[in-house]
Coordinates of C-alpha atoms and ligand atoms in Angstrom, one line a residue:
M29 CA 133.8 112.9 40.5
M30 CA 135.1 116.5 40.9
A31 CA 137.5 118.0 38.3
R32 CA 140.0 120.3 40.0
V33 CA 141.1 123.4 38.2
S34 CA 143.7 125.8 39.5
G35 CA 143.8 129.4 38.2
P36 CA 146.9 131.1 36.9
P37 CA 149.7 130.5 39.4
P38 CA 151.3 133.6 41.1
K39 CA 154.6 132.0 40.1
A40 CA 155.6 129.0 38.2
Q41 CA 158.0 126.6 40.0
K42 CA 160.5 124.1 38.9
L43 CA 160.4 120.8 40.8
F44 CA 163.3 118.3 40.9
T45 CA 163.1 114.7 42.3
A46 CA 166.7 113.5 42.6
A47 CA 165.6 109.8 43.0
K48 CA 164.2 109.9 39.4
C49 CA 167.1 111.6 37.7
I50 CA 169.3 109.3 35.5
G51 CA 171.9 112.0 34.9
C52 CA 171.3 112.2 31.1
G53 CA 171.9 116.0 31.1
E54 CA 169.2 116.7 28.5
C55 CA 167.7 119.4 30.7
C56 CA 171.0 121.3 30.9
R57 CA 171.5 120.9 27.2
V58 CA 168.2 122.6 26.2
C59 CA 168.2 125.3 28.8
P60 CA 168.4 128.6 26.8
V61 CA 170.0 130.6 29.6
S62 CA 172.4 127.9 31.0
A63 CA 170.6 128.0 34.4
C64 CA 170.8 124.3 34.7
S65 CA 173.9 122.2 35.6
L66 CA 174.5 118.6 36.2
T67 CA 176.5 118.0 39.4
P68 CA 177.4 114.9 41.4
D69 CA 174.4 115.7 43.6
G70 CA 172.0 115.9 40.7
V71 CA 170.7 118.8 38.7
V72 CA 171.1 122.2 40.2
T73 CA 169.2 125.3 38.9
D74 CA 170.4 128.8 39.3
G75 CA 167.3 130.6 40.5
D76 CA 168.7 134.0 39.4
L77 CA 169.0 132.9 35.8
C78 CA 166.0 130.5 35.4
T79 CA 163.1 132.1 33.5
F80 CA 160.8 129.1 34.3
C81 CA 160.3 128.5 30.6
G82 CA 159.8 124.8 31.2
K83 CA 162.0 123.5 28.3
C84 CA 164.0 121.3 30.7
A85 CA 160.8 119.6 32.0
E86 CA 159.6 119.0 28.4
V87 CA 162.7 116.9 27.6
C88 CA 163.2 115.1 30.9
P89 CA 162.6 111.4 30.1
T90 CA 161.9 110.4 33.7
L91 CA 159.9 113.3 35.0
A92 CA 162.7 114.0 37.5
T93 CA 162.3 117.7 36.4
E94 CA 158.7 119.0 36.3
M95 CA 157.1 122.4 36.3
S96 CA 154.3 123.2 38.6
G97 CA 151.7 125.8 37.5
R98 CA 150.4 126.3 34.0
Y99 CA 148.4 129.2 32.5
Y100 CA 144.9 128.3 31.1
S101 CA 142.6 130.5 29.2
V102 CA 138.9 130.4 30.0
A103 CA 138.3 128.5 26.7
E104 CA 141.0 125.9 27.6
I105 CA 139.4 125.4 31.0
L106 CA 136.0 124.9 29.4
E107 CA 137.6 122.3 27.1
V108 CA 138.8 120.4 30.2
V109 CA 135.4 120.6 31.7
K110 CA 133.8 119.4 28.5
K111 CA 136.0 116.3 28.5
E112 CA 135.3 115.5 32.2
R113 CA 131.6 116.2 31.9
P114 CA 130.3 112.7 31.2
F115 CA 132.1 111.5 34.4
F116 CA 130.7 114.1 36.7
D117 CA 127.3 114.0 35.1
Q118 CA 127.2 110.4 36.1
S119 CA 128.6 110.8 39.6
G120 CA 126.9 114.1 40.5
G121 CA 130.2 115.9 40.8
G122 CA 131.4 119.1 39.2
V123 CA 134.4 121.5 39.1
T124 CA 136.4 122.6 42.1
F125 CA 138.5 125.8 41.7
S126 CA 141.4 125.7 44.0
G127 CA 145.0 127.0 44.2
G128 CA 146.9 128.5 45.9
E129 CA 144.0 130.9 46.2
P130 CA 141.7 131.1 43.3
L131 CA 140.2 134.4 44.6
L132 CA 143.5 136.1 43.8
Y133 CA 142.2 136.3 40.3
P134 CA 138.6 137.3 40.8
E135 CA 137.9 138.5 37.2
F136 CA 139.2 135.4 35.7
L137 CA 137.5 133.2 38.3
I138 CA 134.1 134.8 37.8
E139 CA 134.4 134.5 34.0
V140 CA 135.0 130.8 34.3
L141 CA 132.4 130.3 37.0
E142 CA 129.8 132.1 34.8
A143 CA 130.7 130.0 31.8
C144 CA 130.4 126.7 33.8
G145 CA 127.2 128.0 35.3
R146 CA 125.7 128.5 31.8
Q147 CA 126.5 124.9 31.1
G148 CA 124.9 123.7 34.3
V149 CA 128.1 122.5 35.8
H150 CA 128.3 122.4 39.6
R151 CA 130.9 124.9 40.8
A152 CA 132.9 124.7 44.1
V153 CA 135.5 127.2 45.1
D154 CA 138.2 126.2 47.6
T155 CA 139.3 129.4 49.5
S156 CA 141.3 130.5 52.5
G157 CA 138.9 133.4 52.9
F158 CA 141.8 135.9 53.1
V159 CA 140.3 138.2 50.4
K160 CA 138.2 141.3 50.2
K161 CA 134.7 140.8 51.4
E162 CA 133.2 142.5 48.3
T163 CA 135.2 140.1 46.0
L164 CA 134.1 137.1 47.9
L165 CA 130.4 138.1 47.8
E166 CA 130.7 138.8 44.1
V167 CA 132.2 135.3 43.5
A168 CA 129.4 133.9 45.7
Q169 CA 126.9 134.9 43.1
H170 CA 128.4 132.4 40.7
T171 CA 129.4 129.6 43.1
D172 CA 127.4 126.6 44.3
L173 CA 129.6 125.5 47.1
F174 CA 132.5 127.1 49.1
L175 CA 135.2 124.9 50.6
Y176 CA 136.3 127.2 53.3
D177 CA 139.5 126.7 55.4
L178 CA 139.3 127.5 59.1
K179 CA 142.6 127.0 61.0
M180 CA 142.1 128.5 64.4
L181 CA 140.2 131.3 66.3
D182 CA 143.0 132.6 68.4
A183 CA 144.2 135.7 66.6
E184 CA 147.7 135.8 68.0
K185 CA 148.3 132.1 67.3
H186 CA 146.9 132.4 63.8
K187 CA 149.2 135.2 63.0
R188 CA 152.2 133.3 64.4
Y189 CA 151.5 130.1 62.4
T190 CA 150.2 131.6 59.1
G191 CA 151.7 135.1 59.1
V192 CA 148.3 136.7 58.7
D193 CA 145.5 138.0 60.9
N194 CA 142.4 135.9 61.0
R195 CA 139.8 138.7 61.5
L196 CA 139.1 139.0 57.8
I197 CA 138.8 135.2 57.4
L198 CA 136.3 135.0 60.2
D199 CA 134.3 138.0 59.1
N200 CA 134.2 136.6 55.5
L201 CA 133.0 133.3 56.7
A202 CA 130.2 135.0 58.6
A203 CA 129.4 137.2 55.6
L204 CA 129.1 134.1 53.4
A205 CA 126.8 132.4 55.9
E206 CA 124.7 135.6 56.1
Y207 CA 124.5 135.7 52.3
G208 CA 123.1 132.2 52.4
A209 CA 126.0 130.6 50.5
E210 CA 126.5 126.9 50.8
V211 CA 129.8 126.5 52.8
Q212 CA 131.6 123.4 53.8
V213 CA 134.1 124.4 56.5
R214 CA 137.4 122.5 56.3
I215 CA 139.7 122.4 59.3
P216 CA 143.3 121.3 58.6
L217 CA 144.0 119.7 62.0
I218 CA 147.6 119.9 62.9
G219 CA 149.0 118.1 66.0
G220 CA 150.8 120.6 68.2
V221 CA 149.0 123.6 66.6
N222 CA 145.2 123.5 66.7
D223 CA 144.3 120.1 68.1
D224 CA 144.1 121.2 71.8
D225 CA 140.8 121.3 73.6
D226 CA 140.5 125.1 73.6
S227 CA 141.2 125.5 69.9
V228 CA 138.8 122.7 68.9
A229 CA 136.0 124.1 71.2
A230 CA 136.5 127.6 69.9
M231 CA 136.2 126.5 66.3
A232 CA 133.1 124.4 67.1
T233 CA 131.4 127.3 68.9
Y234 CA 132.2 129.7 66.1
I235 CA 130.8 127.4 63.4
A236 CA 127.7 126.5 65.4
D237 CA 126.9 130.2 65.9
L238 CA 127.0 131.1 62.2
P239 CA 123.7 132.1 60.7
G240 CA 121.8 129.5 58.7
E241 CA 121.7 125.8 58.9
K242 CA 124.2 123.8 60.9
R243 CA 127.1 123.1 58.6
A244 CA 128.9 119.9 57.9
V245 CA 132.6 120.2 58.8
S246 CA 135.5 118.4 57.2
I247 CA 138.5 117.6 59.4
L248 CA 141.7 117.3 57.3
P249 CA 144.5 115.7 59.4
F250 CA 148.0 117.0 58.8
H251 CA 149.8 114.4 56.7
D252 CA 153.0 116.3 56.3
V253 CA 152.3 116.6 52.6
A254 CA 154.3 119.8 52.6
R255 CA 157.6 118.0 53.3
G256 CA 157.7 116.2 50.0
K257 CA 156.9 119.4 48.0
D258 CA 159.6 121.3 49.9
E259 CA 162.1 118.7 49.1
K260 CA 161.3 118.9 45.4
L261 CA 161.6 122.7 45.5
G262 CA 165.0 122.4 47.2
Q263 CA 163.6 124.2 50.2
E264 CA 163.7 123.4 53.9
R265 CA 161.3 124.3 56.7
D266 CA 161.2 123.5 60.3
L267 CA 158.1 121.2 60.5
A268 CA 159.6 119.0 63.3
A269 CA 157.2 120.3 66.0
L270 CA 154.1 119.4 64.0
Y271 CA 152.6 115.9 63.9
E272 CA 149.6 114.0 62.5
P273 CA 146.8 113.7 65.0
G274 CA 146.1 110.0 66.0
S275 CA 142.8 108.3 65.6
D276 CA 141.8 108.9 69.3
A277 CA 142.5 112.6 68.9
L278 CA 140.4 112.7 65.7
Q279 CA 137.5 110.9 67.3
K280 CA 137.6 113.3 70.2
V281 CA 137.3 116.3 67.8
I282 CA 134.3 114.6 66.1
D283 CA 132.7 114.2 69.5
V284 CA 133.3 117.8 70.5
F285 CA 131.7 119.0 67.2
A286 CA 128.8 116.6 67.7
G287 CA 128.3 118.3 71.1
Y288 CA 127.6 121.5 69.3
G289 CA 125.2 119.9 66.9
L290 CA 127.7 119.7 64.1
T291 CA 128.6 116.7 61.9
A292 CA 132.3 116.5 61.5
T293 CA 133.9 113.9 59.1
I294 CA 137.5 113.1 58.4
G295 CA 138.7 114.1 55.0
G296 CA 136.9 115.8 52.1
Ligands
SF4_17 S1 162.9 126.3 33.3 FE1 163.9 127.0 31.4 S2 165.4 128.6 32.1 FE2 164.8 127.3 33.9 S3 166.3 125.7 34.0 FE3 164.6 124.9 32.8 S4 165.1 125.3 30.7 FE4 166.4 126.6 32.0
SF4_18 S1 166.7 115.5 31.9 FE1 165.8 114.7 33.7 S2 166.8 112.7 34.0 FE2 168.1 113.9 32.6 S3 169.6 114.9 33.9 FE3 167.9 116.3 33.6 S4 166.5 115.9 35.4 FE4 167.9 114.2 35.2

């Protein structure tokens, strides 16, 4: 069993699920800044007024309104770890620090990692790798396992789909491998984006050529999880062109990786 702990969020968010709302109006009644109003279409929040105090979510009887993101102190995280400890001691698990991007808060992360390390708790850090190399290598001194996202090798395509250059991400992966960190590379496989033969072969070549032992690779098929969250946030994105890769496509990817001496598994 792995306990997942997210660091302080860059921004709290209010989530609303219309299907769960019974229209009681409690959320609007308690809002200290009158940001919340009950309309025939459900509860509408004025984003300019809302301070994300969370009072509306506290009183919502059906969890139609929820807040995502919560601030934890190091001591509070250790309390959570203490409670979960019997479970992961039994199962050989540990704590995974994820986000967002936990390396956005390196001082906080290192403090918690050190504290967990002193208690002999296995520590995994889930990262996009889009951080300063010095920061990553400092965190590596207190981390037992990195779960490292690799999306694609093609720089132009990476920039188009993610908005950022992948040079730093690739350099950092190589730096971790050089350092001798334990790294599990995770590939979010998105139909129509990075499931074509060239993209898959490029990723397999890159991982196979990293220094150190051949790494296990996790393939995470796109499940369109983002759609549900966007709806809750009242946001819309054009995800129509993306699709979940089928089982034949997934098997093909596993076979390509095997050809490079890499064991790829689905999920993880
Ligand atoms: S989070 Fe606070 S400010 Fe925002 S709508 Fe809810 S009660 Fe009002
Ligand atoms: S408190 Fe919850 S159920 Fe009641 S109106 Fe607000 S969102 Fe809907």
